[in-house]
Amino acid sequence: MKTDAKDTIFALSSGAPPCGVAIIRMSGPMAGEALERLSGSLPKPRQAGLRQIRDPEAGWLDEALVLWFPAPRSATGEDCAEIHCHGGRAVIAAIERALEMGCGLRRAEPGEFTRRAFVNGRMDLLEAEALSDMLSAETELQRAVLAHSAGGRASTELARWREAVLAASAAVEQELDFSDEDEEGVPPASQWRGQATQVAREMDAWLSVPSADRLREGLRIVLAGPPNSGKSSLFNAILDEAAAIVSPIAGTTRDAIERPIAIGGVPFLLVDTAGLRGDSADEIEAIGISRAEAEVARADIVLWLGPEGEGPDGALEVGSMIDLETSPRKGGAALHVSAQTRDGIAELMERIAALGRERLPRPGQVAVSRRQKERLASAASALRRASPADDLLLASEALREARHAMDAMLGTVATEDMLDMLFGRFCIGK
């Protein structure tokens, strides 16, 4: 994202028009000047004011509420302003045109408001990543888990760990450089090893939680079994729509079909696959079978509709087409369903939701991205090396590595490419 931080930017930050009320947000050194130009006067900071919005060239545009947030007490840490206008497309376009052509403001890039908040210290990288996922959350479980990190509690805990490691580093330096003196405020040598070990244990608790990526992407449920075992019919029944072609002709499904779905508030990606058999003479069907096998290998949950006991290890046995007298019954803990009558579908979905809750982060747990987990694992590993080290120079270096990994998590050390990738995931206006 090649942008000039000195620019004043604007964007529609509310929902797509037409809507009842639209919010046009501005941030940068000219935000106050632009708002005053269009509304006649600035309201008191952080208080809404009713104004007539006028363009010196186009005339009256709308009657709107306006807000003024002088730096640094604003969402981005810069001067910010908002216009809450009527949500018709023509009204929004007229105000945006006045800001761009009449006031010299620039349209914001995706995620640019959040990036400025990050650069100006209004949020750290953990909060920014959680906010990105929060904006795309579609299920209650996603919202409940991500709220924990987006609210700053994860950052507070990480900052506490960093302070403990910094104190341990100071104690090591005291042993190295001031062995005959007592430094006020620095833990004695007998304490720093215990501090490092304790922080590593607490980090392990975070590492044991599934990543936020899995929560964002949803668990993969793959329907597998031989041809004509009812996979596509069950796929449609779970989705409650005709997403897959259903036919009595074996080999109708040639490629994997996937659809996102929330079941019991848990996010999943449901995948229908080609029938598995080893005697296909059809080259296209053989490719579909190969892809089906690959989907089974990468699945989080497999619903096996084939003969009992012939599915992959850990698969959930499902007896399909129970409305047909010729349909074989499975024993044990198998679930029996009918896509035609919907018998057993609710029970199957309850079982799927329960499995999902077991394998995804739970509300109250801290879920971080795979990239952040790698950094956290590096920090925990460095702390475990530091604690038993007899060589204080090695201990000092290990503690430095741990601090660096935590700084990377908070974003105090970060590459431009990584930041571009993160903030590019945001919508325009956020």
Short mmCIF file of C-alpha atoms in Angstrom, two decimals:
data_model
loop_
_atom_site.label_atom_id
_atom_site.label_comp_id
_atom_site.label_asym_id
_atom_site.label_seq_id
_atom_site.Cartn_x
_atom_site.Cartn_y
_atom_site.Cartn_z
CA MET A 1 0.00 0.00 0.00
CA LYS A 2 1.91 3.02 -1.29
CA THR A 3 0.13 5.99 0.25
CA ASP A 4 1.12 9.32 1.75
CA ALA A 5 0.34 9.56 5.46
CA LYS A 6 0.14 13.35 5.06
CA ASP A 7 -2.89 13.02 2.79
CA THR A 8 -6.33 13.53 4.23
CA ILE A 9 -8.46 10.57 3.26
CA PHE A 10 -12.19 9.92 3.13
CA ALA A 11 -14.48 6.97 2.52
CA LEU A 12 -17.99 5.70 3.06
CA SER A 13 -17.64 3.68 6.27
CA SER A 14 -21.24 2.50 6.61
CA GLY A 15 -23.16 -0.10 4.62
CA ALA A 16 -23.69 -0.05 0.88
CA PRO A 17 -26.33 2.43 -0.31
CA PRO A 18 -29.20 2.96 -0.50
CA CYS A 19 -29.64 3.02 3.27
CA GLY A 20 -31.29 5.13 5.93
CA VAL A 21 -28.12 6.89 7.08
CA ALA A 22 -24.67 6.91 5.49
CA ILE A 23 -21.46 7.73 7.36
CA ILE A 24 -18.64 9.40 5.45
CA ARG A 25 -15.42 9.37 7.45
CA MET A 26 -12.37 11.63 7.06
CA SER A 27 -8.91 11.39 8.61
CA GLY A 28 -5.84 13.59 8.24
CA PRO A 29 -4.62 17.16 8.70
CA MET A 30 -7.32 18.70 6.47
CA ALA A 31 -10.28 16.83 8.00
CA GLY A 32 -11.42 19.78 10.12
CA GLU A 33 -10.96 22.28 7.31
CA ALA A 34 -12.96 20.10 4.91
CA LEU A 35 -15.80 19.61 7.40
CA GLU A 36 -15.93 23.34 8.13
CA ARG A 37 -15.95 24.15 4.41
CA LEU A 38 -19.00 21.95 3.79
CA SER A 39 -20.92 22.49 7.05
CA GLY A 40 -20.11 26.11 7.87
CA SER A 41 -18.68 25.47 11.35
CA LEU A 42 -17.18 22.72 13.45
CA PRO A 43 -19.26 21.23 16.27
CA LYS A 44 -17.78 20.82 19.73
CA PRO A 45 -15.26 17.94 19.80
CA ARG A 46 -16.94 14.53 20.06
CA GLN A 47 -20.43 16.05 20.04
CA ALA A 48 -22.85 15.74 17.13
CA GLY A 49 -24.11 18.89 15.45
CA LEU A 50 -26.90 19.34 12.90
CA ARG A 51 -25.64 21.18 9.84
CA GLN A 52 -26.64 22.13 6.31
CA ILE A 53 -24.10 20.54 3.96
CA ARG A 54 -23.25 22.90 1.10
CA ASP A 55 -20.75 22.84 -1.72
CA PRO A 56 -19.61 26.36 -2.71
CA GLU A 57 -20.00 25.34 -6.36
CA ALA A 58 -22.93 22.88 -6.35
CA GLY A 59 -24.95 24.54 -3.59
CA TRP A 60 -27.07 22.76 -0.96
CA LEU A 61 -26.40 19.01 -0.74
CA ASP A 62 -28.11 17.67 2.39
CA GLU A 63 -28.95 18.20 6.05
CA ALA A 64 -26.72 15.99 8.18
CA LEU A 65 -25.22 15.31 11.58
CA VAL A 66 -21.51 16.08 11.73
CA LEU A 67 -18.85 15.08 14.28
CA TRP A 68 -15.35 16.40 14.91
CA PHE A 69 -12.58 14.37 16.60
CA PRO A 70 -9.35 16.38 16.94
CA ALA A 71 -6.09 14.45 17.30
CA PRO A 72 -4.94 12.51 19.19
CA ARG A 73 -8.28 11.44 20.73
CA SER A 74 -9.68 9.87 17.60
CA ALA A 75 -9.97 6.43 16.04
CA THR A 76 -6.86 6.94 13.90
CA GLY A 77 -4.89 9.24 16.20
CA GLU A 78 -5.23 11.99 13.55
CA ASP A 79 -7.80 14.73 13.11
CA CYS A 80 -10.99 12.91 12.14
CA ALA A 81 -14.45 14.01 11.07
CA GLU A 82 -17.68 12.30 10.11
CA ILE A 83 -20.74 13.32 8.11
CA HIS A 84 -23.90 11.32 8.88
CA CYS A 85 -26.05 12.08 5.85
CA HIS A 86 -29.08 10.56 4.15
CA GLY A 87 -28.15 7.26 2.52
CA GLY A 88 -29.25 7.78 -1.07
CA ARG A 89 -26.63 7.11 -3.73
CA ALA A 90 -26.91 10.58 -5.25
CA VAL A 91 -26.50 12.32 -1.86
CA ILE A 92 -23.45 10.23 -0.98
CA ALA A 93 -21.88 10.77 -4.41
CA ALA A 94 -22.42 14.55 -4.21
CA ILE A 95 -20.74 14.84 -0.80
CA GLU A 96 -17.86 12.59 -1.84
CA ARG A 97 -17.38 14.66 -5.00
CA ALA A 98 -17.28 17.85 -2.91
CA LEU A 99 -14.66 16.34 -0.58
CA GLU A 100 -12.50 15.14 -3.46
CA MET A 101 -12.83 18.00 -5.95
CA GLY A 102 -13.61 20.93 -3.69
CA CYS A 103 -11.58 20.09 -0.58
CA GLY A 104 -8.66 18.16 -2.08
CA LEU A 105 -9.15 14.99 -0.05
CA ARG A 106 -8.18 11.56 -1.38
CA ARG A 107 -10.31 8.41 -1.43
CA ALA A 108 -8.99 5.92 1.12
CA GLU A 109 -7.46 2.58 0.20
CA PRO A 110 -8.83 -0.63 1.79
CA GLY A 111 -7.81 -0.76 5.46
CA GLU A 112 -6.12 2.65 5.38
CA PHE A 113 -8.01 4.03 8.38
CA THR A 114 -7.03 1.00 10.47
CA ARG A 115 -3.45 1.17 9.25
CA ARG A 116 -3.20 4.79 10.37
CA ALA A 117 -4.60 3.77 13.76
CA PHE A 118 -1.86 1.12 13.97
CA VAL A 119 0.91 3.50 12.88
CA ASN A 120 -0.25 6.12 15.40
CA GLY A 121 -0.38 3.64 18.28
CA ARG A 122 -4.17 3.48 18.62
CA MET A 123 -4.06 -0.30 18.23
CA ASP A 124 -1.39 -2.98 17.94
CA LEU A 125 -1.03 -5.80 15.43
CA LEU A 126 -2.91 -8.34 17.55
CA GLU A 127 -5.89 -6.00 17.78
CA ALA A 128 -5.72 -5.18 14.06
CA GLU A 129 -5.73 -8.85 13.05
CA ALA A 130 -8.60 -9.62 15.42
CA LEU A 131 -10.55 -6.63 14.08
CA SER A 132 -10.04 -7.85 10.51
CA ASP A 133 -11.46 -11.25 11.42
CA MET A 134 -14.24 -9.65 13.47
CA LEU A 135 -15.41 -7.65 10.46
CA SER A 136 -15.77 -10.83 8.42
CA ALA A 137 -17.34 -12.88 11.23
CA GLU A 138 -20.60 -14.53 10.20
CA THR A 139 -21.32 -16.84 13.13
CA GLU A 140 -21.87 -16.28 16.84
CA LEU A 141 -18.87 -18.44 17.75
CA GLN A 142 -16.59 -16.32 15.55
CA ARG A 143 -17.90 -13.12 17.10
CA ALA A 144 -17.67 -14.37 20.69
CA VAL A 145 -14.10 -15.66 20.35
CA LEU A 146 -12.71 -12.75 18.34
CA ALA A 147 -14.23 -10.15 20.66
CA HIS A 148 -11.74 -11.33 23.30
CA SER A 149 -8.75 -10.30 21.16
CA ALA A 150 -10.31 -7.33 19.35
CA GLY A 151 -11.13 -5.79 22.73
CA GLY A 152 -7.45 -5.59 23.66
CA ARG A 153 -7.35 -8.24 26.39
CA ALA A 154 -4.92 -10.40 24.42
CA SER A 155 -2.62 -7.41 23.91
CA THR A 156 -2.74 -6.60 27.62
CA GLU A 157 -1.66 -10.14 28.49
CA LEU A 158 1.13 -10.10 25.92
CA ALA A 159 2.38 -6.74 27.22
CA ARG A 160 2.46 -8.21 30.75
CA TRP A 161 4.59 -11.11 29.51
CA ARG A 162 6.93 -8.72 27.76
CA GLU A 163 7.41 -6.70 30.95
CA ALA A 164 8.22 -9.90 32.87
CA VAL A 165 10.78 -10.94 30.25
CA LEU A 166 12.25 -7.43 30.25
CA ALA A 167 12.66 -7.66 34.04
CA ALA A 168 14.33 -11.06 33.65
CA SER A 169 16.70 -9.58 31.07
CA ALA A 170 17.58 -6.78 33.47
CA ALA A 171 18.33 -9.34 36.19
CA VAL A 172 20.66 -11.26 33.86
CA GLU A 173 22.45 -8.05 32.90
CA GLN A 174 22.82 -7.25 36.60
CA GLU A 175 24.49 -10.61 37.16
CA LEU A 176 26.78 -9.98 34.21
CA ASP A 177 27.72 -6.37 34.86
CA PHE A 178 26.91 -5.53 38.48
CA SER A 179 27.51 -8.73 40.38
CA ASP A 180 28.73 -6.82 43.44
CA GLU A 181 25.96 -4.23 43.45
CA ASP A 182 22.21 -4.28 44.02
CA GLU A 183 20.07 -2.60 41.36
CA GLU A 184 16.84 -1.22 42.78
CA GLY A 185 13.73 -2.53 40.99
CA VAL A 186 15.52 -5.47 39.37
CA PRO A 187 14.50 -9.01 40.50
CA PRO A 188 17.21 -11.01 42.25
CA ALA A 189 18.95 -13.71 40.23
CA SER A 190 16.93 -16.41 41.98
CA GLN A 191 13.70 -15.04 40.48
CA TRP A 192 14.32 -14.44 36.79
CA ARG A 193 14.56 -18.12 35.87
CA GLY A 194 11.20 -18.78 37.50
CA GLN A 195 9.69 -15.78 35.71
CA ALA A 196 10.85 -17.05 32.32
CA THR A 197 9.53 -20.54 33.02
CA GLN A 198 6.14 -19.22 34.18
CA VAL A 199 5.69 -17.02 31.11
CA ALA A 200 6.57 -19.95 28.84
CA ARG A 201 3.89 -22.07 30.56
CA GLU A 202 1.29 -19.34 30.08
CA MET A 203 2.28 -19.06 26.42
CA ASP A 204 1.78 -22.81 26.03
CA ALA A 205 -1.86 -22.31 27.04
CA TRP A 206 -2.31 -19.94 24.08
CA LEU A 207 -0.49 -22.35 21.78
CA SER A 208 -2.88 -25.16 22.71
CA VAL A 209 -5.84 -23.19 21.31
CA PRO A 210 -6.68 -23.74 17.60
CA SER A 211 -5.67 -20.81 15.42
CA ALA A 212 -7.97 -17.95 14.50
CA ASP A 213 -7.46 -18.91 10.85
CA ARG A 214 -9.42 -22.12 11.40
CA LEU A 215 -12.18 -20.11 13.03
CA ARG A 216 -12.26 -17.70 10.09
CA GLU A 217 -12.11 -20.37 7.39
CA GLY A 218 -14.43 -22.88 9.07
CA LEU A 219 -13.87 -26.60 9.55
CA ARG A 220 -13.99 -28.72 6.39
CA ILE A 221 -16.75 -31.35 6.39
CA VAL A 222 -16.29 -33.80 3.52
CA LEU A 223 -19.06 -36.15 2.40
CA ALA A 224 -17.43 -39.34 1.14
CA GLY A 225 -18.50 -42.77 -0.02
CA PRO A 226 -19.03 -44.86 -3.15
CA PRO A 227 -21.16 -43.67 -6.10
CA ASN A 228 -24.91 -43.42 -5.50
CA SER A 229 -24.55 -43.55 -1.71
CA GLY A 230 -26.59 -40.35 -1.26
CA LYS A 231 -23.77 -37.83 -0.81
CA SER A 232 -25.15 -35.11 -3.08
CA SER A 233 -28.67 -35.53 -1.73
CA LEU A 234 -27.37 -35.18 1.83
CA PHE A 235 -25.22 -32.20 0.76
CA ASN A 236 -28.36 -30.45 -0.53
CA ALA A 237 -30.37 -31.43 2.55
CA ILE A 238 -27.80 -29.96 4.95
CA LEU A 239 -27.61 -26.74 2.92
CA ASP A 240 -31.38 -26.77 2.40
CA GLU A 241 -30.86 -25.89 -1.26
CA ALA A 242 -30.26 -27.69 -4.56
CA ALA A 243 -26.54 -26.92 -4.78
CA ALA A 244 -25.42 -30.28 -6.22
CA ILE A 245 -26.88 -32.27 -9.12
CA VAL A 246 -28.62 -35.44 -7.95
CA SER A 247 -28.99 -38.35 -10.38
CA PRO A 248 -29.31 -42.16 -10.20
CA ILE A 249 -26.50 -42.35 -12.75
CA ALA A 250 -23.27 -43.37 -11.02
CA GLY A 251 -20.44 -40.85 -11.36
CA THR A 252 -22.65 -37.76 -11.78
CA THR A 253 -20.50 -35.75 -9.35
CA ARG A 254 -17.13 -35.26 -11.03
CA ASP A 255 -15.55 -32.46 -9.01
CA ALA A 256 -15.63 -31.30 -5.40
CA ILE A 257 -18.36 -28.78 -4.62
CA GLU A 258 -18.00 -26.67 -1.49
CA ARG A 259 -20.29 -24.25 0.31
CA PRO A 260 -19.85 -22.30 3.56
CA ILE A 261 -22.48 -22.97 6.21
CA ALA A 262 -23.07 -22.14 9.87
CA ILE A 263 -24.43 -25.02 11.94
CA GLY A 264 -25.38 -24.22 15.51
CA GLY A 265 -23.42 -20.96 15.27
CA VAL A 266 -20.24 -22.83 14.22
CA PRO A 267 -18.59 -22.08 10.84
CA PHE A 268 -18.04 -24.96 8.42
CA LEU A 269 -17.15 -25.53 4.78
CA LEU A 270 -19.29 -28.39 3.46
CA VAL A 271 -17.72 -30.39 0.60
CA ASP A 272 -19.46 -32.86 -1.73
CA THR A 273 -17.14 -35.24 -3.60
CA ALA A 274 -17.14 -37.76 -6.41
CA GLY A 275 -17.99 -41.35 -5.54
CA LEU A 276 -14.99 -43.42 -4.49
CA ARG A 277 -14.39 -46.59 -6.50
CA GLY A 278 -11.35 -48.18 -8.04
CA ASP A 279 -12.71 -49.53 -11.32
CA SER A 280 -13.62 -46.39 -13.26
CA ALA A 281 -12.70 -46.49 -16.95
CA ASP A 282 -13.78 -42.88 -17.39
CA GLU A 283 -10.74 -40.59 -17.36
CA ILE A 284 -12.72 -37.57 -16.12
CA GLU A 285 -14.36 -39.58 -13.34
CA ALA A 286 -10.93 -40.91 -12.32
CA ILE A 287 -9.72 -37.33 -11.89
CA GLY A 288 -12.78 -36.63 -9.73
CA ILE A 289 -12.04 -39.68 -7.59
CA SER A 290 -8.45 -38.52 -7.12
CA ARG A 291 -9.68 -35.11 -5.99
CA ALA A 292 -12.19 -36.73 -3.66
CA GLU A 293 -9.40 -38.72 -2.01
CA ALA A 294 -7.40 -35.50 -1.59
CA GLU A 295 -10.42 -33.81 0.03
CA VAL A 296 -10.83 -36.70 2.46
CA ALA A 297 -7.15 -36.41 3.40
CA ARG A 298 -7.46 -32.69 4.27
CA ALA A 299 -10.89 -32.89 5.93
CA ASP A 300 -11.50 -31.94 9.55
CA ILE A 301 -14.64 -34.10 9.64
CA VAL A 302 -15.55 -36.90 7.21
CA LEU A 303 -19.16 -38.06 6.88
CA TRP A 304 -18.81 -41.62 5.56
CA LEU A 305 -21.82 -42.84 3.60
CA GLY A 306 -20.24 -46.07 2.37
CA PRO A 307 -20.20 -49.59 3.86
CA GLU A 308 -19.65 -49.55 7.61
CA GLY A 309 -16.00 -49.74 8.64
CA GLU A 310 -14.60 -49.00 5.17
CA GLY A 311 -14.22 -45.26 5.64
CA PRO A 312 -11.12 -43.38 6.82
CA ASP A 313 -10.10 -43.50 10.47
CA GLY A 314 -12.16 -41.18 12.64
CA ALA A 315 -14.94 -40.75 10.07
CA LEU A 316 -18.49 -40.25 11.28
CA GLU A 317 -20.56 -43.21 10.05
CA VAL A 318 -23.77 -42.06 8.36
CA GLY A 319 -26.45 -44.40 7.08
CA SER A 320 -28.20 -42.61 4.23
CA MET A 321 -31.46 -43.09 2.30
CA ILE A 322 -33.25 -44.74 5.24
CA ASP A 323 -36.54 -44.04 3.47
CA LEU A 324 -35.64 -46.88 1.07
CA GLU A 325 -36.25 -50.44 2.21
CA THR A 326 -33.13 -51.57 0.35
CA SER A 327 -30.89 -49.18 2.29
CA PRO A 328 -28.51 -51.09 4.61
CA ARG A 329 -28.53 -50.13 8.29
CA LYS A 330 -25.33 -49.37 10.16
CA GLY A 331 -24.77 -50.30 13.78
CA GLY A 332 -22.87 -48.76 16.67
CA ALA A 333 -22.85 -44.98 16.92
CA ALA A 334 -23.87 -44.43 13.29
CA LEU A 335 -26.45 -41.78 12.44
CA HIS A 336 -29.23 -42.65 9.99
CA VAL A 337 -30.73 -39.99 7.75
CA SER A 338 -33.01 -39.46 4.81
CA ALA A 339 -32.47 -36.50 2.53
CA GLN A 340 -35.97 -36.99 1.13
CA THR A 341 -37.95 -37.02 4.39
CA ARG A 342 -35.27 -35.15 6.42
CA ASP A 343 -35.46 -37.80 9.11
CA GLY A 344 -32.26 -37.68 11.18
CA ILE A 345 -30.95 -34.47 9.55
CA ALA A 346 -31.41 -32.37 12.71
CA GLU A 347 -29.60 -34.99 14.82
CA LEU A 348 -26.75 -35.14 12.30
CA MET A 349 -26.35 -31.36 12.34
CA GLU A 350 -26.33 -31.33 16.15
CA ARG A 351 -23.53 -33.93 16.12
CA ILE A 352 -21.57 -31.90 13.55
CA ALA A 353 -21.96 -28.69 15.60
CA ALA A 354 -20.76 -30.49 18.75
CA LEU A 355 -17.68 -31.79 16.92
CA GLY A 356 -16.99 -28.28 15.64
CA ARG A 357 -17.15 -26.76 19.10
CA GLU A 358 -14.62 -29.33 20.31
CA ARG A 359 -12.14 -28.47 17.54
CA LEU A 360 -12.41 -24.68 17.39
CA PRO A 361 -11.52 -21.98 19.95
CA ARG A 362 -14.10 -21.37 22.65
CA PRO A 363 -15.35 -18.01 23.94
CA GLY A 364 -12.93 -16.73 26.57
CA GLN A 365 -9.91 -18.34 24.91
CA VAL A 366 -7.32 -16.31 23.00
CA ALA A 367 -7.14 -17.37 19.36
CA VAL A 368 -4.35 -15.87 17.26
CA SER A 369 -3.39 -16.38 13.63
CA ARG A 370 -1.02 -19.10 12.41
CA ARG A 371 1.64 -16.45 11.86
CA GLN A 372 1.22 -15.15 15.40
CA LYS A 373 1.32 -18.70 16.80
CA GLU A 374 4.68 -19.23 15.08
CA ARG A 375 6.05 -16.13 16.78
CA LEU A 376 4.57 -17.15 20.10
CA ALA A 377 6.11 -20.61 19.78
CA SER A 378 9.48 -18.97 19.08
CA ALA A 379 9.14 -16.83 22.20
CA ALA A 380 8.18 -19.79 24.39
CA SER A 381 11.05 -21.87 23.01
CA ALA A 382 13.53 -19.07 23.69
CA LEU A 383 12.29 -18.74 27.28
CA ARG A 384 12.67 -22.47 27.85
CA ARG A 385 16.27 -22.23 26.62
CA ALA A 386 16.98 -19.25 28.85
CA SER A 387 15.73 -20.70 32.14
CA PRO A 388 18.24 -23.55 32.62
CA ALA A 389 21.17 -21.84 30.88
CA ASP A 390 24.33 -21.72 33.00
CA ASP A 391 25.98 -19.39 30.51
CA LEU A 392 24.45 -15.99 31.25
CA LEU A 393 25.40 -14.70 27.80
CA LEU A 394 23.33 -17.48 26.22
CA ALA A 395 20.48 -16.73 28.62
CA SER A 396 20.63 -13.04 27.74
CA GLU A 397 20.48 -13.81 24.02
CA ALA A 398 17.54 -16.21 24.47
CA LEU A 399 15.61 -13.59 26.42
CA ARG A 400 16.34 -11.06 23.68
CA GLU A 401 14.94 -13.50 21.10
CA ALA A 402 11.79 -13.90 23.18
CA ARG A 403 11.32 -10.12 23.39
CA HIS A 404 11.84 -9.76 19.64
CA ALA A 405 9.19 -12.41 18.92
CA MET A 406 6.72 -10.64 21.20
CA ASP A 407 7.52 -7.29 19.59
CA ALA A 408 6.71 -8.88 16.22
CA MET A 409 3.35 -10.04 17.59
CA LEU A 410 2.52 -6.51 18.75
CA GLY A 411 3.77 -5.05 15.47
CA THR A 412 6.58 -2.90 16.84
CA VAL A 413 8.78 -4.73 14.34
CA ALA A 414 6.96 -5.59 11.11
CA THR A 415 7.68 -5.61 7.38
CA GLU A 416 5.78 -3.43 4.92
CA ASP A 417 4.77 -6.46 2.84
CA MET A 418 3.20 -8.14 5.87
CA LEU A 419 1.34 -4.96 6.81
CA ASP A 420 0.14 -4.52 3.22
CA MET A 421 -1.24 -8.06 3.24
CA LEU A 422 -3.03 -7.59 6.57
CA PHE A 423 -4.60 -4.19 5.97
CA GLY A 424 -5.47 -5.07 2.38
CA ARG A 425 -8.01 -7.55 3.83
CA PHE A 426 -10.05 -4.68 5.27
CA CYS A 427 -12.89 -3.03 3.40
CA ILE A 428 -12.67 0.56 2.19
CA GLY A 429 -13.77 2.88 4.98
CA LYS A 430 -12.28 0.78 7.78
#
